[in-house]
XYZ file of C-alpha atoms in Angstrom:
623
model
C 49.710 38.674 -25.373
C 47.205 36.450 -27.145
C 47.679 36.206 -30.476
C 47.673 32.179 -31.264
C 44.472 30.938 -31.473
C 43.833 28.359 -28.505
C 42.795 24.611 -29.650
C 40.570 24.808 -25.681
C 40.083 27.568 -23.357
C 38.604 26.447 -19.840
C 37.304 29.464 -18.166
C 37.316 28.490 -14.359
C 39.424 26.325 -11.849
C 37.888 24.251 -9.672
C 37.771 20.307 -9.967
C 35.874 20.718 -13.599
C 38.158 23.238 -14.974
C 41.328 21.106 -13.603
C 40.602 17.985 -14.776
C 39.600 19.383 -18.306
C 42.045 21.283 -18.761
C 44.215 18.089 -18.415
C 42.475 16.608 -20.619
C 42.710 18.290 -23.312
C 46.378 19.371 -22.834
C 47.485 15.731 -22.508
C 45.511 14.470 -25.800
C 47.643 17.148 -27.617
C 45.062 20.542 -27.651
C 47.110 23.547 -27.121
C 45.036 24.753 -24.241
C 44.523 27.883 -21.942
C 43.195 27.567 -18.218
C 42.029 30.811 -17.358
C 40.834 31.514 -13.752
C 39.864 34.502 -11.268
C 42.889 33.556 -9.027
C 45.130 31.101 -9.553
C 45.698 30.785 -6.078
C 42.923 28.505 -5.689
C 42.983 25.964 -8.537
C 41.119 22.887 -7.729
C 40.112 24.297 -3.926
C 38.314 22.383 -1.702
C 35.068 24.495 -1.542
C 33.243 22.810 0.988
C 34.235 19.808 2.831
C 38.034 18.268 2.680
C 36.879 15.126 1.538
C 37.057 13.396 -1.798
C 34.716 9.515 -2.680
C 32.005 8.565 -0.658
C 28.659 6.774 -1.732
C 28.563 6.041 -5.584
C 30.976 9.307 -5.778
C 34.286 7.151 -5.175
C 33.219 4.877 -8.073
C 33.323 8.140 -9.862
C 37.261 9.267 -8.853
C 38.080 5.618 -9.432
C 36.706 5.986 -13.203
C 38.303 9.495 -13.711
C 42.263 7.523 -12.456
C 41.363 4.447 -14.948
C 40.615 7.045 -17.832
C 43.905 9.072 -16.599
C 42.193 12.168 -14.963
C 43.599 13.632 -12.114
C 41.494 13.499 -9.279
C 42.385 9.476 -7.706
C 45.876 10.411 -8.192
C 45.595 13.792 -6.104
C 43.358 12.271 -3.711
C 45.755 10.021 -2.746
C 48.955 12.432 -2.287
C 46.777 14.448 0.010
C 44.501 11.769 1.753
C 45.212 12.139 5.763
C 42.158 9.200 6.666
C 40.739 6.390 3.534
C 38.004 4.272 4.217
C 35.809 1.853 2.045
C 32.276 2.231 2.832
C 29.565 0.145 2.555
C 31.569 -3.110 3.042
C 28.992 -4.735 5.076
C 26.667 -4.855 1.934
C 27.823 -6.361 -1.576
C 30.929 -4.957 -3.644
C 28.664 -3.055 -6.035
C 28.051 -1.105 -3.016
C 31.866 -0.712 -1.551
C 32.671 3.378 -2.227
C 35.904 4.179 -1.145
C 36.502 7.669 0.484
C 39.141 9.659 1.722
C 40.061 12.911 4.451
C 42.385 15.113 2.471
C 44.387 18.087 3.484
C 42.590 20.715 1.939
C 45.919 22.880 1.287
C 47.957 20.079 -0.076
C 45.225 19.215 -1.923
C 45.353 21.969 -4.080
C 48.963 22.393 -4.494
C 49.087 18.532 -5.681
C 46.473 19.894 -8.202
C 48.536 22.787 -9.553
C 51.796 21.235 -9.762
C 50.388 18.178 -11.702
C 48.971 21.178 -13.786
C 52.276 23.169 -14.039
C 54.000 19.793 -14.666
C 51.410 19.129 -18.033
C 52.666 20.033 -22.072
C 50.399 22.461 -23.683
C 48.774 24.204 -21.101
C 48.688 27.909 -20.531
C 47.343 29.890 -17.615
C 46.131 33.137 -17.083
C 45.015 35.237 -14.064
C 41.647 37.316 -14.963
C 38.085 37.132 -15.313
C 35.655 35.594 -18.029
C 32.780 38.386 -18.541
C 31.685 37.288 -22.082
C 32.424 35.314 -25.089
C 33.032 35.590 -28.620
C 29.940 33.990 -30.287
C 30.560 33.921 -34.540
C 27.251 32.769 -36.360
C 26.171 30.613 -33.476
C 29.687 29.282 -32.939
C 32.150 29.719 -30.132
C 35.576 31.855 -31.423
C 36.818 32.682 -27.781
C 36.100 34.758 -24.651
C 36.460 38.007 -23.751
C 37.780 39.369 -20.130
C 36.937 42.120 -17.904
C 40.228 44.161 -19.016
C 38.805 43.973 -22.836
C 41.274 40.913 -23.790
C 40.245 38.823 -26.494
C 41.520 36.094 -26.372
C 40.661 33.311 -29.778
C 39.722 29.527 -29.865
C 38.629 26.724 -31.126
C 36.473 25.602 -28.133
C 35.480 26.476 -24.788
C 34.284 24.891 -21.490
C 32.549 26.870 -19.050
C 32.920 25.615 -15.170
C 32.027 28.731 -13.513
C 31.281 26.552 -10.038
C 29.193 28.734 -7.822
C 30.890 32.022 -9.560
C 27.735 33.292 -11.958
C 25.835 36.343 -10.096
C 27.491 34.588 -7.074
C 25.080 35.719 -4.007
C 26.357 34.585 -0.816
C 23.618 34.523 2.580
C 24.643 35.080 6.152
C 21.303 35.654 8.220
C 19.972 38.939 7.330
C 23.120 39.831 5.634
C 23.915 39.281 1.765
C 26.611 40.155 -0.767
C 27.993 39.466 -4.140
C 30.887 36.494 -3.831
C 31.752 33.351 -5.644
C 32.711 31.711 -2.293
C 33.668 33.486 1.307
C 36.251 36.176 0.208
C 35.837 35.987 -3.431
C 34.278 38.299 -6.097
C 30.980 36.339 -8.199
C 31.281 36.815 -11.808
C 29.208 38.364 -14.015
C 28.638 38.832 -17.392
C 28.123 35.364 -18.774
C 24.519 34.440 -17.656
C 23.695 37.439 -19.349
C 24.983 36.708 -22.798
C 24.206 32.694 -22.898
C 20.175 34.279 -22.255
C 20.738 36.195 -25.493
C 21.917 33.616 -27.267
C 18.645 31.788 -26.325
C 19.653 29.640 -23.024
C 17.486 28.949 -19.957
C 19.200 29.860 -16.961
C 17.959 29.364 -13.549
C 19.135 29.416 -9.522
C 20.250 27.426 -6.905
C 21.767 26.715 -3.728
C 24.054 25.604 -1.708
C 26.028 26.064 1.822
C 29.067 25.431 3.911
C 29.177 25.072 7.509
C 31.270 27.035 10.444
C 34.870 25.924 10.495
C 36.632 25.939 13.966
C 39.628 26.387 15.936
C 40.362 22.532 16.813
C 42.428 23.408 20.143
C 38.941 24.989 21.486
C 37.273 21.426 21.229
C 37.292 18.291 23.631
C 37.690 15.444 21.863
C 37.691 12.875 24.737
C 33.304 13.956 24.504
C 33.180 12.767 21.206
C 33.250 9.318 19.322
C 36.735 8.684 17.661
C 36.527 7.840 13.717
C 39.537 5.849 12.894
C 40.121 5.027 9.016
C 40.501 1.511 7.823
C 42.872 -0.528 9.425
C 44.408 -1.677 5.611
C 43.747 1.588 3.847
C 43.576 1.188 -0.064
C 43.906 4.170 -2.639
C 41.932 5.506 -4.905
C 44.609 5.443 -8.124
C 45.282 2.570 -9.889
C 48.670 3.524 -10.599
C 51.571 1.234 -9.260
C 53.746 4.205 -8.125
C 51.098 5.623 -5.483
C 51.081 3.890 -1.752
C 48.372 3.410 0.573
C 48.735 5.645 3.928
C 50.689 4.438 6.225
C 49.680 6.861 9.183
C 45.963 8.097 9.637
C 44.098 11.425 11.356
C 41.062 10.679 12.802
C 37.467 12.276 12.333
C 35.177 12.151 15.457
C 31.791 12.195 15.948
C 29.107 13.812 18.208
C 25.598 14.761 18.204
C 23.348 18.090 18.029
C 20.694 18.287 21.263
C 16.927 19.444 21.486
C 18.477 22.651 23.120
C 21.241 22.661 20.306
C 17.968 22.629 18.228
C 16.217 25.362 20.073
C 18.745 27.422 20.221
C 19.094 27.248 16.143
C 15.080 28.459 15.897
C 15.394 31.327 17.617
C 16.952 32.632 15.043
C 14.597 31.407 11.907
C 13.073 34.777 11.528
C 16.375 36.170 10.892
C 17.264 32.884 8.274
C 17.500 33.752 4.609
C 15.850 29.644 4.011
C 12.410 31.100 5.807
C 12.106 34.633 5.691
C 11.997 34.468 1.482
C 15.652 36.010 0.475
C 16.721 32.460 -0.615
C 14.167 31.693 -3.487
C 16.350 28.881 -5.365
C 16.590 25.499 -4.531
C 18.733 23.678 -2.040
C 20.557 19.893 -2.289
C 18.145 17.488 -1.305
C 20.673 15.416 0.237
C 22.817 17.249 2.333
C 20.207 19.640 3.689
C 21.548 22.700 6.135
C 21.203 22.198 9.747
C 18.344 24.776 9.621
C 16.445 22.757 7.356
C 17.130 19.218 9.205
C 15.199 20.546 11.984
C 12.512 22.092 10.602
C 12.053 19.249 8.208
C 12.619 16.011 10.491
C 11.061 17.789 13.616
C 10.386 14.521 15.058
C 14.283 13.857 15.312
C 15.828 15.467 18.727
C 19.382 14.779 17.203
C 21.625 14.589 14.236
C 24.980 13.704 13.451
C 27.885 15.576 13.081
C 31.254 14.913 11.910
C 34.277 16.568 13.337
C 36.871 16.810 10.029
C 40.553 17.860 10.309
C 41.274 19.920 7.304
C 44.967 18.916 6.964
C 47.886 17.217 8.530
C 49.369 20.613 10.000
C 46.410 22.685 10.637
C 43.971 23.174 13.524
C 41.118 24.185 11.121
C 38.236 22.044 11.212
C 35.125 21.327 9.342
C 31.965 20.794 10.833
C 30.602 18.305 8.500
C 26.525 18.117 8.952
C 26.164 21.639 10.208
C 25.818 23.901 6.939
C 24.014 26.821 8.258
C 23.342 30.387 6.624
C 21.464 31.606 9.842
C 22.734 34.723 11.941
C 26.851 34.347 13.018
C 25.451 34.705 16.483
C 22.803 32.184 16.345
C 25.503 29.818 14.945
C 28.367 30.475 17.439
C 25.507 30.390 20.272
C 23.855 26.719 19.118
C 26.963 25.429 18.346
C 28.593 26.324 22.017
C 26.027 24.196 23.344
C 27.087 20.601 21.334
C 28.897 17.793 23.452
C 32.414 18.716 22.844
C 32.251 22.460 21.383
C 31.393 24.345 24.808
C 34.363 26.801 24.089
C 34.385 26.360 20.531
C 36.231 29.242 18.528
C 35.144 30.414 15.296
C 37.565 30.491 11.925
C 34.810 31.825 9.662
C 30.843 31.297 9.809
C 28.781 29.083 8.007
C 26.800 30.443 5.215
C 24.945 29.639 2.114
C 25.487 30.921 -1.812
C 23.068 31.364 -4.403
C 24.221 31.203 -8.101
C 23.042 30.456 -11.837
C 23.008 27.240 -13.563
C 22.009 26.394 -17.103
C 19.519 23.217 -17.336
C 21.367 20.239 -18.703
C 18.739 19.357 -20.588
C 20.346 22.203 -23.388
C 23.530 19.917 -23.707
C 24.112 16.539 -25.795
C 25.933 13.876 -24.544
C 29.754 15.237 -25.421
C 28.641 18.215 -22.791
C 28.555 20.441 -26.198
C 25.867 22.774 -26.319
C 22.734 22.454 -28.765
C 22.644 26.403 -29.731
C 26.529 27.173 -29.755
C 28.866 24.744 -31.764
C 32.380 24.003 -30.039
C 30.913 25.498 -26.393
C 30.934 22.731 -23.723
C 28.878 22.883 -19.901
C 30.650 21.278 -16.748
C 29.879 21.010 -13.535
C 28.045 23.022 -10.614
C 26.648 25.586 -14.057
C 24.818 21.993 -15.428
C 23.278 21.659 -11.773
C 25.399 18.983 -10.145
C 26.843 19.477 -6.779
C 30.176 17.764 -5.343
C 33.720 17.938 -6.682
C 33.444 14.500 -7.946
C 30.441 14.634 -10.614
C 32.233 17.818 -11.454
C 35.914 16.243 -12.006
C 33.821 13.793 -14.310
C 32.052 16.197 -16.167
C 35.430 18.262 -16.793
C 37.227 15.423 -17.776
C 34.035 14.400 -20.407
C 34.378 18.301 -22.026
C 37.898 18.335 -21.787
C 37.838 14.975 -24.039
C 35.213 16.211 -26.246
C 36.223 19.436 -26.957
C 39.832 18.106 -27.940
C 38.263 15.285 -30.103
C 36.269 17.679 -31.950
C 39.168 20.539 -32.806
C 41.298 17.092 -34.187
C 38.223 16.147 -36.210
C 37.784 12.894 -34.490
C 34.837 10.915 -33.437
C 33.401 11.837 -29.920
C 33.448 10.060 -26.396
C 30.065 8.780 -25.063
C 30.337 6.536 -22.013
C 27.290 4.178 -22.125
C 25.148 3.957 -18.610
C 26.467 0.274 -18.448
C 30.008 1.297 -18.824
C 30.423 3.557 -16.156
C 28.720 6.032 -13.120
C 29.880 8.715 -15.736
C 27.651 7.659 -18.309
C 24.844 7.161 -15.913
C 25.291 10.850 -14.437
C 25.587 12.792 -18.167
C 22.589 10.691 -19.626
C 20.884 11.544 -16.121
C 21.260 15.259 -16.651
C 21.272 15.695 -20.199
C 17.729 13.544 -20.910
C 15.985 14.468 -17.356
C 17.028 17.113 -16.293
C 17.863 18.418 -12.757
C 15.795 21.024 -10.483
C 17.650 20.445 -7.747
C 21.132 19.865 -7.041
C 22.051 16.684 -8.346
C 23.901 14.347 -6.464
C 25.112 10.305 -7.629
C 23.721 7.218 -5.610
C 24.170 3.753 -6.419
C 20.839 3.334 -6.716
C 20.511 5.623 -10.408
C 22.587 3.394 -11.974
C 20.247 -0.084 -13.386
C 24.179 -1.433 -13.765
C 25.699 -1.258 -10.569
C 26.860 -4.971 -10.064
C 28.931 -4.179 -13.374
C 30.285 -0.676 -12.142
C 32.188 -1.686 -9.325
C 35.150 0.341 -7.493
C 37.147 -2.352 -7.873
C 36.903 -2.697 -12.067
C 36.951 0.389 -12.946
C 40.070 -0.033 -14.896
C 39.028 -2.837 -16.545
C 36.095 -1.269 -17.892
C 37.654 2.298 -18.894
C 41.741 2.293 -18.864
C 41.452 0.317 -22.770
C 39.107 3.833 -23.871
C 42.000 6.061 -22.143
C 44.989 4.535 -23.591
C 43.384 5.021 -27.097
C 42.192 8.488 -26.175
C 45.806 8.972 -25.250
C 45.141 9.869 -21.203
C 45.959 6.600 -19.827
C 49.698 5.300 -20.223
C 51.167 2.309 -21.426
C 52.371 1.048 -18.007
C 48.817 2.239 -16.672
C 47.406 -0.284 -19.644
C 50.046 -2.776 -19.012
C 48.845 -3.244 -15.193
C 45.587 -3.332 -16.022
C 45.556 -6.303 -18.720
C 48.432 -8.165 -16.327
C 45.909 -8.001 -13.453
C 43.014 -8.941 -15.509
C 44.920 -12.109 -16.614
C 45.754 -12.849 -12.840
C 42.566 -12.428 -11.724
C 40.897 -14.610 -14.462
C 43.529 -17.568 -14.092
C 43.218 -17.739 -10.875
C 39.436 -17.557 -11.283
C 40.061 -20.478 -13.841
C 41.989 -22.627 -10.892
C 39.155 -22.799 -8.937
C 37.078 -24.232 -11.646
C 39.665 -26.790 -12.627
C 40.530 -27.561 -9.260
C 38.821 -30.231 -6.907
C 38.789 -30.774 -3.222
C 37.910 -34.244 -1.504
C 35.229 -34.344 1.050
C 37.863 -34.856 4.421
C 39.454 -31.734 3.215
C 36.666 -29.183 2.334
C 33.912 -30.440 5.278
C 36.249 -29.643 8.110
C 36.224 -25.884 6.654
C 32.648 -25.948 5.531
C 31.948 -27.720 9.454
C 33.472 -24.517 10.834
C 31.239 -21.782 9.221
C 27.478 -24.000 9.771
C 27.783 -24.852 6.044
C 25.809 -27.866 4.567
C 29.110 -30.915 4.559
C 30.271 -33.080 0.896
C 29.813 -36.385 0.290
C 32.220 -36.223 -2.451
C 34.781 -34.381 -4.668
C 34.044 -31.287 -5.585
C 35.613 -27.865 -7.661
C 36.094 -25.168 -5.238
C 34.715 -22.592 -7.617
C 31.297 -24.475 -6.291
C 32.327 -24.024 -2.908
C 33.505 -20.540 -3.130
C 30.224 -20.027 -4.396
C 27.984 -20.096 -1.538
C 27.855 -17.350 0.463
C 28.870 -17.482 3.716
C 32.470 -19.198 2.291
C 35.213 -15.963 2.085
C 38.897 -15.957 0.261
C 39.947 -16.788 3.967
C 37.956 -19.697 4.662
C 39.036 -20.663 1.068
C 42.936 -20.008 1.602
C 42.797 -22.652 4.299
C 43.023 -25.250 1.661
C 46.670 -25.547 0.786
C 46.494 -25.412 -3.088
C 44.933 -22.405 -2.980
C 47.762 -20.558 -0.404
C 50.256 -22.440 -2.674
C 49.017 -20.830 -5.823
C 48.426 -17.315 -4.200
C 51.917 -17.609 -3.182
C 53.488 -19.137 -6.057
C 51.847 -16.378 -8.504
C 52.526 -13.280 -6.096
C 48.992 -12.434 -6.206
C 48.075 -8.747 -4.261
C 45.221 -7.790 -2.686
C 43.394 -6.241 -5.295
C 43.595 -9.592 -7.855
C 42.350 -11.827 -5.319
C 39.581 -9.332 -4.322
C 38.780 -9.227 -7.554
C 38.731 -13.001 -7.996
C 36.488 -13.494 -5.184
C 33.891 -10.740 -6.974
C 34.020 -12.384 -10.007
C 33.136 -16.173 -8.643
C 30.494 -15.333 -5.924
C 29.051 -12.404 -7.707
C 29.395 -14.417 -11.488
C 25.093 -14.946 -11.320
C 24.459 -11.555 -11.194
C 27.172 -10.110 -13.629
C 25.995 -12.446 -16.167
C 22.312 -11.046 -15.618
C 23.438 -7.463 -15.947
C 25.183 -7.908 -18.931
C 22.556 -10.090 -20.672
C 19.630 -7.103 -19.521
C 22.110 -4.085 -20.500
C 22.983 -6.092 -24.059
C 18.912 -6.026 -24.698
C 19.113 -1.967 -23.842
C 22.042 -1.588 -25.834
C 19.919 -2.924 -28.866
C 18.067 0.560 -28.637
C 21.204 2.575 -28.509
C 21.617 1.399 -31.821
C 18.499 2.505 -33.371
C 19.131 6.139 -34.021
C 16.783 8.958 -34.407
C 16.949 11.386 -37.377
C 18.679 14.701 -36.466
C 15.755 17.594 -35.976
C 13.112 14.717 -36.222
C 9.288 16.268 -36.559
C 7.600 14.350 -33.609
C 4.673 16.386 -33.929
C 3.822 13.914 -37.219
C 3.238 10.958 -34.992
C -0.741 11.497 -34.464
C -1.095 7.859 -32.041
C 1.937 9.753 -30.024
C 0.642 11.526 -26.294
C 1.032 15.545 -26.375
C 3.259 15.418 -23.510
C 5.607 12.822 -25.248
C 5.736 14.994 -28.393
C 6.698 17.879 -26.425
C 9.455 16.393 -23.912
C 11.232 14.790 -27.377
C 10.514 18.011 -29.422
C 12.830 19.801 -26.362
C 15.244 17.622 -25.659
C 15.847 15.893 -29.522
C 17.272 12.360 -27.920
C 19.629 10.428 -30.294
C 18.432 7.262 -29.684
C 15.133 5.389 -29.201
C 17.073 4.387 -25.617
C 17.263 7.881 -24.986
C 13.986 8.321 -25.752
C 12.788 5.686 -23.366
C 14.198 7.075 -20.432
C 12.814 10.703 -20.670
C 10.483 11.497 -17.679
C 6.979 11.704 -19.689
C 7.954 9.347 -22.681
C 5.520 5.769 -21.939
C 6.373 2.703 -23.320
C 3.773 2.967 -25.826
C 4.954 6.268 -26.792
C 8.471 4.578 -27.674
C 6.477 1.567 -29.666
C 4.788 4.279 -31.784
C 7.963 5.638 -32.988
C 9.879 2.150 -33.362
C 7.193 1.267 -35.876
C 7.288 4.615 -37.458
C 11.284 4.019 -37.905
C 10.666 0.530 -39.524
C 11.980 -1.142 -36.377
């Protein structure tokens, strides 16, 4: 059946495994997505959600470098909201409720729909290693099957253990088999492997719930979209979440059955996500709290399924159904399918370089939950980055390196790859030094010019992009150029407890200050005039506004990641001897020895590395 040689295999199907296999096919690889069940490309896992904190700057990023995910997440939203918007726009993360089931068909027929892309039904249980390079994989039925490359997203999938109370058994997810095989082989090839984990929470029968108990969560009243794409619409109809609260007998109720919990009776030995702890944990961490939030999430447009978001759980069934009978709202709750919690492999990220290529095998690339991450959206990114890569490198071509000042993406893979991760990792705004220049709302200004010459983002996707750029800075120009007298600007500036002209001024100055908004400002008639003349949307004048009241602290951002980017420039010597530099600390000589950065900014930003350690080896390089 297999006798071509693939240009990319992708062995595994979730959001990784989708979005590189997209890549790839689209820039021209003749690739092969091979998965366990093709039933469940690009399933929703856990909760049927996509964006959120710092993660829908991510899917934004992924649409302007023409991924998948923003366009997918938009044909299946049911609820969007932008987040944050009470604090400053580097903050704003748009999110949206999807229907888990259309979700995933959206995914497959975008899939189905792509030139040069295979698929194949069967598991991955080894691969084809040639003198230290990658020639293919091998699956459980003895197929060979040849290529040029391969990317490994095995999700939750390697040695897969999954943890109900006392109760344990092999599975990639509920009703799934793990796989097995590949942890195996990458440890004798010489690659540390360790554990970790992760959970899901109880979904319900929503007809067994009173909602009139709970708090209603309405999306936004103008919903947006995540893809910059002309062709895709905001919703026009909503579901809405609700929310309601756990109870110190809710809480009680859950320790009863601790003994019988897998977190505290020593089954689970591997380490949980810090930042979206079980319910199990909450309590026995933050005992001083006699409640915590829950979020009631539809799963679809048609279905009564629903997600309990903020109740992951791998205690007892019983102990579950019991505690959970006894929150506001879910006194006859019925039971889909119990919570429960999965244990799996990963392979410290650390053992990558920045392509997501592997140091010890040439032309194997790491994405996703098997580098440590959790969430679909640092795995979409991550698949997208291999998929690239591992095309670029079968065509001979230079490789794709986002900078941490051009995008979250860059900011996650130089996270992992130079730190490290012993937990799950997770993005916030707050790891990225850069966030007033990686906005939601620029994404495509910063990365659609690197897709259309990667060949993933389209001409018409290019052509919107530089037309709404040009919009946005004209009309960013007519408020510099523009004046208003005093009798026309105080009367506004009266009616917000702003300090009143004495004489003409440019609105840009105005604008400015910041307690003046695009509304305030569109009560001067010029400026409705020109909005009206020029046809300007809501997403050039938003951006307009960012650009003039935010223009301080843009400038400063650029000017401090310009200095950094003076580092990236200095490279370090492949298989440099650190262990030469006698003024350098042990522990610096060991953490570069290990993780061989590329550049002295690499260098700098590797836990254990001091400044002076980085001095000693800019003078050593001449610099």
């Amino acid at each position: 059946m297999f006798n071509d040689v693939y240009d990319v295999i992708v062995v595994g199907a979730g959001h990784a495994g989708s979005e590189a296999a997209a890549a790839a096919a689209n820039m021209g690889s003749k690739t092969l997505l091979i998965t366990m069940n093709l039933q469940n490309i690009a399933q929703m896992s856990c909760n049927p959600a996509m964006g959120g904190i710092a993660k829908g700057q991510i899917v934004r990023e992924i649409d302007a470098l023409g991924g998948y995910s923003g366009i997918v997440s938009d044909t299946s939203a049911i609820q969007f909201k932008m987040l944050n918007k009470s604090k400053g726009p580097a903050m704003w993360s748009p999110r949206v409720q999807s229907d888990r089931m259309r979700f995933a068909e959206d995914w497959r027929m975008l899939l189905e729909q792509t030139e040069n892309l295979d698929f194949y039904q069967e598991m991955v249980s080894g691969l084809l290693v040639e003198h230290q390079k990658i020639a293919g994989v091998k699956t459980s039925l003895g197929i060979q099957i040849k290529a040029k490359t391969v990317v490994l997203t095995n999700g939750t999938f390697l040695n897969g253990l999954i943890h109900i109370g006392d109760k344990n058994f092999g599975g990639g997810r509920a009703g799934e088999r793990a796989a097995t095989g590949i942890t195996e082989q990458l440890i004798d090839l010489g690659f540390d492997s360790g554990r970790m984990k992760t959970g899901t929470p109880p979904r319900v029968d929503g007809r067994s719930l009173d909602y009139s108990k709970m708090i209603e969560q309405p999306g936004d009243e103008q919903p947006e979209k995540f893809s910059y794409l002309e062709g895709i619409q905001p919703l026009k109809e909503q579901r809405s979440c609700h929310m309601t609260y756990t109870s110190t007998e809710v809480h009680d109720l859950l320790r009863e059955g601790f003994e019988r919990s897998p977190m505290f009776n020593g089954r689970i030995k591997s380490t949980g996500p810090r930042y979206c702890p079980s319910i199990e944990d909450k309590i026995n961490r933050f005992s001083d709290k006699d409640r915590h939030q829950l979020f009631i999430e539809p799963e679809g447009w048609n279905t009564v399924e629903v997600y309990v978001n903020g109740f992951s759980t791998s205690l007892p069934e019983d102990v579950q159904f019991k505690a959970l009978k006894s929150v506001v709202g879910f006194e006859n709750v019925k039971f889909f399918r119990p919570g429960y919690a999965i244990e799996y492999d990963y392979f410290p990220p650390t053992q990558l370089k920045h392509t997501l290529e592997t140091k010890l095998v040439d032309g194997l690339f790491f994405a996703g939950q098997i580098n440590g991450t959790t969430g679909y959206e640092e795995a979409a990114s991550q698949g997208l980055m291999a998929g690239i890569n591992a095309a670029l490198k079968v065509q001979e071509k230079d490789e794709f390196i986002l900078k941490r000042n051009e995008a979250y993406i860059g900011v996650l893979v130089d996270d992992l790859i130079t730190k490290g991760t012993e937990e799950p990792y997770r993005m916030f705004t707050s790891r990225a030094e850069y966030r007033t220049l990686l906005r939601q709302d620029n994404a495509d200004f910063r990365l659609t010019p690197k897709g259309y010459e990667l060949g993933l983002a389209s001409d018409t996707r290019l052509r919107r992009m530089e037309e709404k750029q040009k919009q946005s800075n004209d009309f960013v120009n007519f408020f510099k150029e523009t004046s208003v007298k005093p009798e026309d600007a105080n009367p506004v500036l009266e009616s917000k407890n702003s300090s009143l002209v004495k004489q003409s001024d440019k609105m840009f100055k105005l604008f400015s200050r910041p307690n003046i908004d695009i509304n305030d400002m569109r009560q001067f008639k010029a400026v409705e005039d020109y909005i009206q003349k020029h046809e300007l949307d809501r997403e050039v004048i938003e951006q307009t506004e960012i650009q003039i009241k935010y223009s301080g602290y843009i400038e400063k951002e650029k000017n401090n990641a310009d200095k950094l980017n003076r580092l990236e420039d200095v490279r370090i010597p492949s298989g440099f001897d650190y262990e030469q530099l006698k003024s350098m600390s042990t522990e610096a000589k060991q953490k570069l020895s290990k993780i061989q950065p590329v550049t002295i900014s690499q260098a700098s930003r590797i836990s254990g590395v001091s400044p002076a350690d980085v001095s000693v080896l800019l003078v050593y390089l001449g610099r």
